[in-house]
């Protein structure tokens, strides 16, 4: 056996192609994510692909809280603090409020705020007063208000309070923005314990992450960089998963999808990912697979098959020079049933691809993929890959 020929192909001659259109994580949307592989080298290769998922989500799954600073001193957001594992602000949409006609009330017209503790807290109102149609000496008003904490220029934390317009009946102005207000029961809106990450590694990588020499069993987890114009940091750092985040194999074990609705068995259908099922106990993120899916018991040439033994998607034929596989997947799907658990969440579906020389030894050799053929599905896939195709009859 030529040991070199059975090792992984790592000369960039086999290219994972992703045609991806980023979108917001909103229910009822699809994000185009067309995935295929092209062999630009001179030798035949075997191909396999798998996933590493990262879901950043609110620790308390979207539950909101409003507290005063005596009850909860960290309710007021400090932008110098991390929101990983610590209280995160409920974001207030000032652009929409401005569009809706809310106007800031000058600080001199407001009482009930602590000048130090409630620094940068602002009141916005809209509305006016009307003469009582039954008594011309009395007034009523239609006034709405929003209290916010501007923690950074142009960035606002939602708050709650009771706002009493003390002089609306005697003020010379009919407009709510010109009245004086007394505020009480002032509270800051936050998500307790902020954000956390759910990380899932579908399959054990047989090669080191790109640019590294140590095989970790992962391709992206534990690294930082940029792919397809999107920067990422999957390290245990302040700008990544957070200092102290456990990246060990015990905390993030290899976890192949084992059954429907995560294991694809039909072409063109949607099947769930793992991260939200594991992290949020709900399933609203799915993958729409391509037109060429088969199962280990319905193997056919030039298709994709998922192996639940090891978490890899195998291309069922050798990929010759200049050839491109059919699409493994077409879209990332955000189902319409996304609940509050997905508030402010972000989701990354990282793809990893491995290619080896297309010979039998490479599939089981320790310098190749080390496939365990005693496992049922693995054995079926291995046999199919290494059995010469039947020549056409006369």
mmCIF file of C-alpha atoms in Angstrom:
data_model
loop_
_atom_site.group_PDB
_atom_site.id
_atom_site.type_symbol
_atom_site.label_atom_id
_atom_site.label_comp_id
_atom_site.label_asym_id
_atom_site.label_seq_id
_atom_site.Cartn_x
_atom_site.Cartn_y
_atom_site.Cartn_z
ATOM 1 C CA UNK A 1 0.000 0.000 0.000
ATOM 2 C CA UNK A 2 1.286 3.419 -0.899
ATOM 3 C CA UNK A 3 0.740 5.203 2.384
ATOM 4 C CA UNK A 4 0.676 8.624 0.732
ATOM 5 C CA UNK A 5 -2.054 7.575 -1.650
ATOM 6 C CA UNK A 6 -4.350 6.559 1.170
ATOM 7 C CA UNK A 7 -3.965 9.781 3.111
ATOM 8 C CA UNK A 8 -6.343 12.723 2.929
ATOM 9 C CA UNK A 9 -6.219 14.935 -0.137
ATOM 10 C CA UNK A 10 -5.166 18.325 1.221
ATOM 11 C CA UNK A 11 -3.757 20.190 -1.768
ATOM 12 C CA UNK A 12 -6.927 22.275 -2.356
ATOM 13 C CA UNK A 13 -7.650 20.364 -5.560
ATOM 14 C CA UNK A 14 -11.082 19.372 -4.246
ATOM 15 C CA UNK A 15 -13.331 22.368 -3.666
ATOM 16 C CA UNK A 16 -16.397 22.651 -1.446
ATOM 17 C CA UNK A 17 -18.731 25.071 -3.205
ATOM 18 C CA UNK A 18 -21.276 27.020 -1.169
ATOM 19 C CA UNK A 19 -23.690 29.406 -2.869
ATOM 20 C CA UNK A 20 -25.073 31.102 0.218
ATOM 21 C CA UNK A 21 -27.363 34.105 0.608
ATOM 22 C CA UNK A 22 -27.412 35.290 4.249
ATOM 23 C CA UNK A 23 -30.768 36.193 5.753
ATOM 24 C CA UNK A 24 -32.227 37.062 9.119
ATOM 25 C CA UNK A 25 -33.368 34.299 11.432
ATOM 26 C CA UNK A 26 -37.082 34.902 10.975
ATOM 27 C CA UNK A 27 -39.802 32.283 10.776
ATOM 28 C CA UNK A 28 -41.140 31.515 7.320
ATOM 29 C CA UNK A 29 -37.905 32.359 5.486
ATOM 30 C CA UNK A 30 -35.456 30.334 3.435
ATOM 31 C CA UNK A 31 -31.774 31.109 3.006
ATOM 32 C CA UNK A 32 -30.276 29.813 -0.209
ATOM 33 C CA UNK A 33 -27.427 27.443 0.655
ATOM 34 C CA UNK A 34 -26.506 25.316 -2.339
ATOM 35 C CA UNK A 35 -23.670 22.936 -1.553
ATOM 36 C CA UNK A 36 -21.677 20.782 -3.962
ATOM 37 C CA UNK A 37 -18.095 19.594 -4.460
ATOM 38 C CA UNK A 38 -15.850 19.932 -7.523
ATOM 39 C CA UNK A 39 -12.668 17.966 -8.223
ATOM 40 C CA UNK A 40 -10.193 20.325 -9.877
ATOM 41 C CA UNK A 41 -7.291 17.898 -9.486
ATOM 42 C CA UNK A 42 -6.079 15.081 -11.697
ATOM 43 C CA UNK A 43 -6.903 12.052 -9.541
ATOM 44 C CA UNK A 44 -10.186 10.350 -8.640
ATOM 45 C CA UNK A 45 -11.303 10.975 -5.064
ATOM 46 C CA UNK A 46 -13.912 9.917 -2.538
ATOM 47 C CA UNK A 47 -15.849 12.753 -0.885
ATOM 48 C CA UNK A 48 -17.688 13.220 2.384
ATOM 49 C CA UNK A 49 -19.297 16.245 4.080
ATOM 50 C CA UNK A 50 -20.595 16.925 7.579
ATOM 51 C CA UNK A 51 -21.767 19.751 9.816
ATOM 52 C CA UNK A 52 -20.669 21.762 12.805
ATOM 53 C CA UNK A 53 -23.497 23.871 14.228
ATOM 54 C CA UNK A 54 -23.350 26.948 16.435
ATOM 55 C CA UNK A 55 -26.540 28.453 17.867
ATOM 56 C CA UNK A 56 -26.201 31.587 19.972
ATOM 57 C CA UNK A 57 -29.371 32.069 21.981
ATOM 58 C CA UNK A 58 -30.791 33.647 25.103
ATOM 59 C CA UNK A 59 -30.049 31.516 28.142
ATOM 60 C CA UNK A 60 -33.602 31.826 29.440
ATOM 61 C CA UNK A 61 -35.101 31.209 25.998
ATOM 62 C CA UNK A 62 -36.592 34.648 25.429
ATOM 63 C CA UNK A 63 -38.162 35.232 28.852
ATOM 64 C CA UNK A 64 -38.175 38.978 29.557
ATOM 65 C CA UNK A 65 -37.777 40.630 32.947
ATOM 66 C CA UNK A 66 -38.222 44.190 34.181
ATOM 67 C CA UNK A 67 -36.718 45.213 37.533
ATOM 68 C CA UNK A 68 -35.673 48.304 39.423
ATOM 69 C CA UNK A 69 -32.047 48.715 40.411
ATOM 70 C CA UNK A 70 -32.704 48.008 44.078
ATOM 71 C CA UNK A 71 -34.237 44.648 43.296
ATOM 72 C CA UNK A 72 -31.742 43.754 40.573
ATOM 73 C CA UNK A 73 -28.647 45.996 40.450
ATOM 74 C CA UNK A 74 -27.462 44.643 37.076
ATOM 75 C CA UNK A 75 -30.764 45.246 35.292
ATOM 76 C CA UNK A 76 -29.345 48.417 33.723
ATOM 77 C CA UNK A 77 -27.135 47.354 30.846
ATOM 78 C CA UNK A 78 -23.451 48.268 30.925
ATOM 79 C CA UNK A 79 -22.061 48.118 27.361
ATOM 80 C CA UNK A 80 -18.589 47.412 28.744
ATOM 81 C CA UNK A 81 -19.823 44.083 30.138
ATOM 82 C CA UNK A 82 -20.216 40.893 28.146
ATOM 83 C CA UNK A 83 -23.703 39.525 27.581
ATOM 84 C CA UNK A 84 -22.439 35.927 27.584
ATOM 85 C CA UNK A 85 -23.837 34.486 30.789
ATOM 86 C CA UNK A 86 -24.684 37.949 32.102
ATOM 87 C CA UNK A 87 -27.861 40.019 31.825
ATOM 88 C CA UNK A 88 -28.514 41.333 28.329
ATOM 89 C CA UNK A 89 -30.727 44.327 27.491
ATOM 90 C CA UNK A 90 -34.094 44.090 25.820
ATOM 91 C CA UNK A 91 -33.449 46.191 22.739
ATOM 92 C CA UNK A 92 -35.816 49.056 22.003
ATOM 93 C CA UNK A 93 -36.469 49.904 18.358
ATOM 94 C CA UNK A 94 -36.014 53.658 18.335
ATOM 95 C CA UNK A 95 -36.214 53.888 14.559
ATOM 96 C CA UNK A 96 -39.723 52.456 14.658
ATOM 97 C CA UNK A 97 -40.702 54.648 17.607
ATOM 98 C CA UNK A 98 -39.561 57.752 15.737
ATOM 99 C CA UNK A 99 -41.487 56.615 12.693
ATOM 100 C CA UNK A 100 -44.537 56.183 14.919
ATOM 101 C CA UNK A 101 -44.278 59.798 16.071
ATOM 102 C CA UNK A 102 -42.645 59.558 19.508
ATOM 103 C CA UNK A 103 -40.689 62.647 20.539
ATOM 104 C CA UNK A 104 -38.193 63.059 23.379
ATOM 105 C CA UNK A 105 -39.270 65.027 26.460
ATOM 106 C CA UNK A 106 -36.555 67.395 27.744
ATOM 107 C CA UNK A 107 -34.983 66.217 31.008
ATOM 108 C CA UNK A 108 -36.013 69.445 32.760
ATOM 109 C CA UNK A 109 -39.662 68.424 32.395
ATOM 110 C CA UNK A 110 -39.169 65.070 34.144
ATOM 111 C CA UNK A 111 -39.063 64.191 37.839
ATOM 112 C CA UNK A 112 -38.762 60.788 39.458
ATOM 113 C CA UNK A 113 -35.410 59.739 38.002
ATOM 114 C CA UNK A 114 -32.173 59.440 39.986
ATOM 115 C CA UNK A 115 -29.607 61.724 38.347
ATOM 116 C CA UNK A 116 -26.821 59.183 38.843
ATOM 117 C CA UNK A 117 -28.428 55.747 38.819
ATOM 118 C CA UNK A 118 -30.767 56.633 35.961
ATOM 119 C CA UNK A 119 -28.233 58.503 33.851
ATOM 120 C CA UNK A 120 -29.028 58.448 30.125
ATOM 121 C CA UNK A 121 -32.636 57.430 30.738
ATOM 122 C CA UNK A 122 -34.982 59.237 28.367
ATOM 123 C CA UNK A 123 -38.734 59.649 28.013
ATOM 124 C CA UNK A 124 -40.434 59.723 24.630
ATOM 125 C CA UNK A 125 -44.091 60.614 24.180
ATOM 126 C CA UNK A 126 -46.714 61.303 21.574
ATOM 127 C CA UNK A 127 -50.245 62.594 21.843
ATOM 128 C CA UNK A 128 -52.247 65.677 22.735
ATOM 129 C CA UNK A 129 -55.069 66.957 24.911
ATOM 130 C CA UNK A 130 -58.644 67.552 23.922
ATOM 131 C CA UNK A 131 -61.417 69.692 25.369
ATOM 132 C CA UNK A 132 -64.082 67.623 27.109
ATOM 133 C CA UNK A 133 -67.092 67.812 24.739
ATOM 134 C CA UNK A 134 -69.424 68.000 27.746
ATOM 135 C CA UNK A 135 -67.456 70.571 29.766
ATOM 136 C CA UNK A 136 -65.325 73.171 28.001
ATOM 137 C CA UNK A 137 -63.334 73.882 31.182
ATOM 138 C CA UNK A 138 -62.038 70.304 31.388
ATOM 139 C CA UNK A 139 -59.497 68.446 29.314
ATOM 140 C CA UNK A 140 -58.775 64.828 28.441
ATOM 141 C CA UNK A 141 -55.647 63.532 26.785
ATOM 142 C CA UNK A 142 -54.505 60.734 24.492
ATOM 143 C CA UNK A 143 -50.880 60.213 25.422
ATOM 144 C CA UNK A 144 -48.514 57.281 24.912
ATOM 145 C CA UNK A 145 -45.023 57.060 26.345
ATOM 146 C CA UNK A 146 -41.849 54.997 26.102
ATOM 147 C CA UNK A 147 -39.026 55.042 28.634
ATOM 148 C CA UNK A 148 -35.587 53.931 27.435
ATOM 149 C CA UNK A 149 -31.971 53.767 28.495
ATOM 150 C CA UNK A 150 -29.548 54.986 25.820
ATOM 151 C CA UNK A 151 -26.566 52.819 26.754
ATOM 152 C CA UNK A 152 -24.567 53.780 23.644
ATOM 153 C CA UNK A 153 -25.222 56.557 21.169
ATOM 154 C CA UNK A 154 -28.213 55.452 19.137
ATOM 155 C CA UNK A 155 -28.652 52.130 21.021
ATOM 156 C CA UNK A 156 -31.501 51.765 23.517
ATOM 157 C CA UNK A 157 -32.608 49.420 26.287
ATOM 158 C CA UNK A 158 -36.359 49.048 26.808
ATOM 159 C CA UNK A 159 -37.759 50.145 30.175
ATOM 160 C CA UNK A 160 -41.087 50.410 31.941
ATOM 161 C CA UNK A 161 -42.585 52.954 34.301
ATOM 162 C CA UNK A 162 -45.707 54.854 35.229
ATOM 163 C CA UNK A 163 -45.636 58.334 33.663
ATOM 164 C CA UNK A 164 -48.050 60.944 35.015
ATOM 165 C CA UNK A 165 -48.482 64.184 32.999
ATOM 166 C CA UNK A 166 -48.894 66.535 35.951
ATOM 167 C CA UNK A 167 -49.873 69.718 34.105
ATOM 168 C CA UNK A 168 -51.577 68.607 30.919
ATOM 169 C CA UNK A 169 -54.749 70.456 31.935
ATOM 170 C CA UNK A 170 -52.989 73.754 32.765
ATOM 171 C CA UNK A 171 -50.059 73.790 30.349
ATOM 172 C CA UNK A 172 -50.300 76.324 27.555
ATOM 173 C CA UNK A 173 -49.502 73.603 25.001
ATOM 174 C CA UNK A 174 -51.826 70.933 23.695
ATOM 175 C CA UNK A 175 -48.870 68.696 22.753
ATOM 176 C CA UNK A 176 -47.710 65.918 25.081
ATOM 177 C CA UNK A 177 -44.037 66.669 24.426
ATOM 178 C CA UNK A 178 -44.374 70.032 26.189
ATOM 179 C CA UNK A 179 -45.924 68.793 29.440
ATOM 180 C CA UNK A 180 -44.216 67.984 32.736
ATOM 181 C CA UNK A 181 -44.066 64.384 33.927
ATOM 182 C CA UNK A 182 -43.574 62.529 37.183
ATOM 183 C CA UNK A 183 -42.238 59.010 36.768
ATOM 184 C CA UNK A 184 -42.608 56.133 39.214
ATOM 185 C CA UNK A 185 -41.984 52.383 39.287
ATOM 186 C CA UNK A 186 -39.001 52.789 36.953
ATOM 187 C CA UNK A 187 -37.666 49.442 35.732
ATOM 188 C CA UNK A 188 -35.096 48.219 33.221
ATOM 189 C CA UNK A 189 -35.851 45.455 30.726
ATOM 190 C CA UNK A 190 -33.396 42.592 30.435
ATOM 191 C CA UNK A 191 -32.863 38.946 29.624
ATOM 192 C CA UNK A 192 -31.499 37.204 32.711
ATOM 193 C CA UNK A 193 -28.097 35.562 32.232
ATOM 194 C CA UNK A 194 -27.842 36.891 28.692
ATOM 195 C CA UNK A 195 -26.635 34.585 25.955
ATOM 196 C CA UNK A 196 -25.103 31.154 25.658
ATOM 197 C CA UNK A 197 -24.048 28.873 22.805
ATOM 198 C CA UNK A 198 -25.179 25.436 21.768
ATOM 199 C CA UNK A 199 -22.496 23.719 19.727
ATOM 200 C CA UNK A 200 -22.983 20.444 17.854
ATOM 201 C CA UNK A 201 -20.334 18.425 16.017
ATOM 202 C CA UNK A 202 -22.033 15.878 13.764
ATOM 203 C CA UNK A 203 -18.887 13.931 12.823
ATOM 204 C CA UNK A 204 -15.293 13.394 13.878
ATOM 205 C CA UNK A 205 -12.870 15.073 11.494
ATOM 206 C CA UNK A 206 -9.889 13.003 10.377
ATOM 207 C CA UNK A 207 -7.759 16.014 9.436
ATOM 208 C CA UNK A 208 -6.620 19.085 11.326
ATOM 209 C CA UNK A 209 -8.490 22.390 10.995
ATOM 210 C CA UNK A 210 -7.322 24.501 8.067
ATOM 211 C CA UNK A 211 -3.971 26.111 8.802
ATOM 212 C CA UNK A 212 -3.306 23.880 11.816
ATOM 213 C CA UNK A 213 -1.416 20.631 12.300
ATOM 214 C CA UNK A 214 -3.183 19.008 15.251
ATOM 215 C CA UNK A 215 -6.173 16.778 14.573
ATOM 216 C CA UNK A 216 -8.914 17.784 17.007
ATOM 217 C CA UNK A 217 -11.915 15.960 15.572
ATOM 218 C CA UNK A 218 -13.346 19.333 14.536
ATOM 219 C CA UNK A 219 -12.862 21.570 11.514
ATOM 220 C CA UNK A 220 -14.260 24.878 12.789
ATOM 221 C CA UNK A 221 -15.039 24.527 16.497
ATOM 222 C CA UNK A 222 -12.104 25.941 18.449
ATOM 223 C CA UNK A 223 -10.957 28.160 15.577
ATOM 224 C CA UNK A 224 -11.549 31.722 14.394
ATOM 225 C CA UNK A 225 -11.475 33.258 10.950
ATOM 226 C CA UNK A 226 -13.663 34.202 8.008
ATOM 227 C CA UNK A 227 -15.615 32.066 5.546
ATOM 228 C CA UNK A 228 -17.572 33.413 2.602
ATOM 229 C CA UNK A 229 -17.307 36.947 3.965
ATOM 230 C CA UNK A 230 -18.617 36.028 7.446
ATOM 231 C CA UNK A 231 -16.243 36.393 10.382
ATOM 232 C CA UNK A 232 -16.512 33.865 13.178
ATOM 233 C CA UNK A 233 -14.831 33.096 16.492
ATOM 234 C CA UNK A 234 -15.508 29.656 17.907
ATOM 235 C CA UNK A 235 -12.836 29.869 20.589
ATOM 236 C CA UNK A 236 -13.185 30.196 24.368
ATOM 237 C CA UNK A 237 -12.466 33.926 24.192
ATOM 238 C CA UNK A 238 -14.359 37.079 25.099
ATOM 239 C CA UNK A 239 -15.191 37.724 21.449
ATOM 240 C CA UNK A 240 -16.075 34.081 20.838
ATOM 241 C CA UNK A 241 -17.929 31.602 23.027
ATOM 242 C CA UNK A 242 -16.772 33.434 26.139
ATOM 243 C CA UNK A 243 -13.837 32.970 28.476
ATOM 244 C CA UNK A 244 -14.131 29.651 30.272
ATOM 245 C CA UNK A 245 -16.414 28.031 27.701
ATOM 246 C CA UNK A 246 -15.793 24.285 27.761
ATOM 247 C CA UNK A 247 -14.534 23.139 24.361
ATOM 248 C CA UNK A 248 -13.564 19.660 25.526
ATOM 249 C CA UNK A 249 -14.711 16.531 23.738
ATOM 250 C CA UNK A 250 -16.703 15.693 26.853
ATOM 251 C CA UNK A 251 -18.653 18.956 26.658
ATOM 252 C CA UNK A 252 -18.968 18.831 22.851
ATOM 253 C CA UNK A 253 -18.938 15.161 21.887
ATOM 254 C CA UNK A 254 -19.266 13.884 18.355
ATOM 255 C CA UNK A 255 -23.032 13.553 17.916
ATOM 256 C CA UNK A 256 -24.315 12.105 14.642
ATOM 257 C CA UNK A 257 -27.981 12.643 13.901
ATOM 258 C CA UNK A 258 -29.527 9.265 14.598
ATOM 259 C CA UNK A 259 -33.125 9.314 13.396
ATOM 260 C CA UNK A 260 -35.868 11.141 11.542
ATOM 261 C CA UNK A 261 -36.660 14.068 11.597
ATOM 262 C CA UNK A 262 -32.916 14.855 11.412
ATOM 263 C CA UNK A 263 -31.740 12.008 9.166
ATOM 264 C CA UNK A 264 -32.560 12.702 5.492
ATOM 265 C CA UNK A 265 -34.057 9.743 3.667
ATOM 266 C CA UNK A 266 -35.730 11.442 0.691
ATOM 267 C CA UNK A 267 -34.561 13.915 -1.924
ATOM 268 C CA UNK A 268 -35.866 17.478 -1.900
ATOM 269 C CA UNK A 269 -37.354 17.257 1.597
ATOM 270 C CA UNK A 270 -36.678 19.243 4.757
ATOM 271 C CA UNK A 271 -35.012 17.681 7.792
ATOM 272 C CA UNK A 272 -34.207 19.297 11.130
ATOM 273 C CA UNK A 273 -30.804 20.348 12.425
ATOM 274 C CA UNK A 274 -29.682 19.456 15.946
ATOM 275 C CA UNK A 275 -28.656 22.671 17.691
ATOM 276 C CA UNK A 276 -32.063 24.187 18.404
ATOM 277 C CA UNK A 277 -33.555 20.812 19.309
ATOM 278 C CA UNK A 278 -30.774 20.302 21.871
ATOM 279 C CA UNK A 279 -30.408 23.898 23.063
ATOM 280 C CA UNK A 280 -33.979 25.198 22.947
ATOM 281 C CA UNK A 281 -36.001 21.971 23.056
ATOM 282 C CA UNK A 282 -37.826 23.008 19.905
ATOM 283 C CA UNK A 283 -37.147 22.461 16.214
ATOM 284 C CA UNK A 284 -37.651 25.350 13.820
ATOM 285 C CA UNK A 285 -34.422 25.255 11.779
ATOM 286 C CA UNK A 286 -34.162 22.741 8.963
ATOM 287 C CA UNK A 287 -32.171 21.866 5.860
ATOM 288 C CA UNK A 288 -33.806 21.383 2.487
ATOM 289 C CA UNK A 289 -31.764 18.696 0.809
ATOM 290 C CA UNK A 290 -30.927 18.346 -2.856
ATOM 291 C CA UNK A 291 -32.309 16.021 -5.538
ATOM 292 C CA UNK A 292 -29.947 13.088 -5.003
ATOM 293 C CA UNK A 293 -30.415 11.640 -1.518
ATOM 294 C CA UNK A 294 -30.412 7.885 -0.935
ATOM 295 C CA UNK A 295 -30.192 5.709 2.168
ATOM 296 C CA UNK A 296 -27.645 2.987 3.046
ATOM 297 C CA UNK A 297 -30.185 0.380 1.906
ATOM 298 C CA UNK A 298 -31.084 2.111 -1.390
ATOM 299 C CA UNK A 299 -27.599 3.037 -2.598
ATOM 300 C CA UNK A 300 -27.115 4.174 -6.162
ATOM 301 C CA UNK A 301 -24.295 5.828 -8.088
ATOM 302 C CA UNK A 302 -23.672 9.589 -8.038
ATOM 303 C CA UNK A 303 -25.895 10.230 -5.017
ATOM 304 C CA UNK A 304 -25.499 11.459 -1.441
ATOM 305 C CA UNK A 305 -26.078 9.142 1.510
ATOM 306 C CA UNK A 306 -26.083 9.989 5.192
ATOM 307 C CA UNK A 307 -24.327 7.577 7.547
ATOM 308 C CA UNK A 308 -25.838 7.714 11.033
ATOM 309 C CA UNK A 309 -22.948 5.568 12.314
ATOM 310 C CA UNK A 310 -20.422 8.395 11.935
ATOM 311 C CA UNK A 311 -22.358 11.563 10.998
ATOM 312 C CA UNK A 312 -20.900 11.959 7.485
ATOM 313 C CA UNK A 313 -22.653 12.425 4.138
ATOM 314 C CA UNK A 314 -20.848 10.309 1.550
ATOM 315 C CA UNK A 315 -20.893 10.834 -2.199
ATOM 316 C CA UNK A 316 -21.598 7.356 -3.535
ATOM 317 C CA UNK A 317 -19.233 7.432 -6.510
ATOM 318 C CA UNK A 318 -15.655 8.352 -7.197
ATOM 319 C CA UNK A 319 -15.389 11.982 -8.221
ATOM 320 C CA UNK A 320 -13.160 12.210 -11.259
ATOM 321 C CA UNK A 321 -11.138 15.185 -12.457
ATOM 322 C CA UNK A 322 -13.375 18.045 -13.578
ATOM 323 C CA UNK A 323 -16.548 16.521 -12.137
ATOM 324 C CA UNK A 324 -18.980 18.228 -9.728
ATOM 325 C CA UNK A 325 -21.381 16.434 -7.433
ATOM 326 C CA UNK A 326 -25.111 17.030 -7.370
ATOM 327 C CA UNK A 327 -26.274 19.430 -4.668
ATOM 328 C CA UNK A 328 -26.174 18.031 -1.162
ATOM 329 C CA UNK A 329 -28.472 20.782 0.055
ATOM 330 C CA UNK A 330 -30.465 23.657 -1.410
ATOM 331 C CA UNK A 331 -31.721 25.856 1.418
ATOM 332 C CA UNK A 332 -31.501 26.578 5.097
ATOM 333 C CA UNK A 333 -35.115 26.815 6.287
ATOM 334 C CA UNK A 334 -36.529 28.806 9.192
ATOM 335 C CA UNK A 335 -39.974 27.422 9.900
ATOM 336 C CA UNK A 336 -42.959 29.636 10.558
ATOM 337 C CA UNK A 337 -43.370 28.307 14.087
ATOM 338 C CA UNK A 338 -40.326 30.087 15.539
ATOM 339 C CA UNK A 339 -41.211 31.230 19.060
ATOM 340 C CA UNK A 340 -39.712 33.604 21.593
ATOM 341 C CA UNK A 341 -36.912 31.083 22.184
ATOM 342 C CA UNK A 342 -35.306 32.374 18.994
ATOM 343 C CA UNK A 343 -35.356 36.058 20.060
ATOM 344 C CA UNK A 344 -32.057 37.695 19.039
ATOM 345 C CA UNK A 345 -30.627 34.271 18.167
ATOM 346 C CA UNK A 346 -28.020 33.627 15.492
ATOM 347 C CA UNK A 347 -27.299 30.330 13.797
ATOM 348 C CA UNK A 348 -24.249 29.112 11.896
ATOM 349 C CA UNK A 349 -24.263 25.902 9.897
ATOM 350 C CA UNK A 350 -20.620 25.168 9.218
ATOM 351 C CA UNK A 351 -19.773 22.615 6.551
ATOM 352 C CA UNK A 352 -16.659 20.512 6.536
ATOM 353 C CA UNK A 353 -15.510 18.406 3.601
ATOM 354 C CA UNK A 354 -12.907 15.668 3.393
ATOM 355 C CA UNK A 355 -11.478 14.060 0.265
ATOM 356 C CA UNK A 356 -9.238 11.013 -0.046
ATOM 357 C CA UNK A 357 -7.662 9.137 -2.905
ATOM 358 C CA UNK A 358 -10.249 6.840 -4.464
ATOM 359 C CA UNK A 359 -8.817 3.481 -3.465
ATOM 360 C CA UNK A 360 -10.140 0.834 -1.122
ATOM 361 C CA UNK A 361 -7.343 1.124 1.420
ATOM 362 C CA UNK A 362 -7.927 4.851 1.896
ATOM 363 C CA UNK A 363 -11.405 4.249 3.300
ATOM 364 C CA UNK A 364 -10.279 2.113 6.229
ATOM 365 C CA UNK A 365 -6.620 3.093 6.625
ATOM 366 C CA UNK A 366 -5.729 5.200 9.662
ATOM 367 C CA UNK A 367 -4.142 7.767 7.350
ATOM 368 C CA UNK A 368 -7.443 7.980 5.486
ATOM 369 C CA UNK A 369 -10.946 7.860 6.940
ATOM 370 C CA UNK A 370 -10.614 4.829 9.179
ATOM 371 C CA UNK A 371 -14.139 3.624 8.401
ATOM 372 C CA UNK A 372 -15.381 0.928 10.787
ATOM 373 C CA UNK A 373 -16.897 -1.564 8.369
ATOM 374 C CA UNK A 374 -18.349 -3.730 11.151
ATOM 375 C CA UNK A 375 -20.981 -1.035 11.689
ATOM 376 C CA UNK A 376 -24.097 -1.736 9.622
ATOM 377 C CA UNK A 377 -24.473 1.461 7.607
ATOM 378 C CA UNK A 378 -20.738 2.010 7.305
ATOM 379 C CA UNK A 379 -20.296 -1.509 5.988
ATOM 380 C CA UNK A 380 -22.976 -1.022 3.341
ATOM 381 C CA UNK A 381 -21.485 2.290 2.182
ATOM 382 C CA UNK A 382 -17.939 0.899 2.156
ATOM 383 C CA UNK A 383 -18.985 -2.103 0.086
ATOM 384 C CA UNK A 384 -20.806 0.082 -2.425
ATOM 385 C CA UNK A 385 -17.870 2.491 -2.802
ATOM 386 C CA UNK A 386 -15.380 -0.317 -3.345
ATOM 387 C CA UNK A 387 -17.473 -2.526 -5.646
ATOM 388 C CA UNK A 388 -16.816 -1.808 -9.338
ATOM 389 C CA UNK A 389 -19.972 -0.751 -11.144
ATOM 390 C CA UNK A 390 -21.637 -3.454 -13.178
ATOM 391 C CA UNK A 391 -20.899 -2.896 -16.882
ATOM 392 C CA UNK A 392 -23.922 -2.398 -19.110
ATOM 393 C CA UNK A 393 -25.242 -5.509 -20.824
ATOM 394 C CA UNK A 394 -24.945 -6.166 -24.546
#
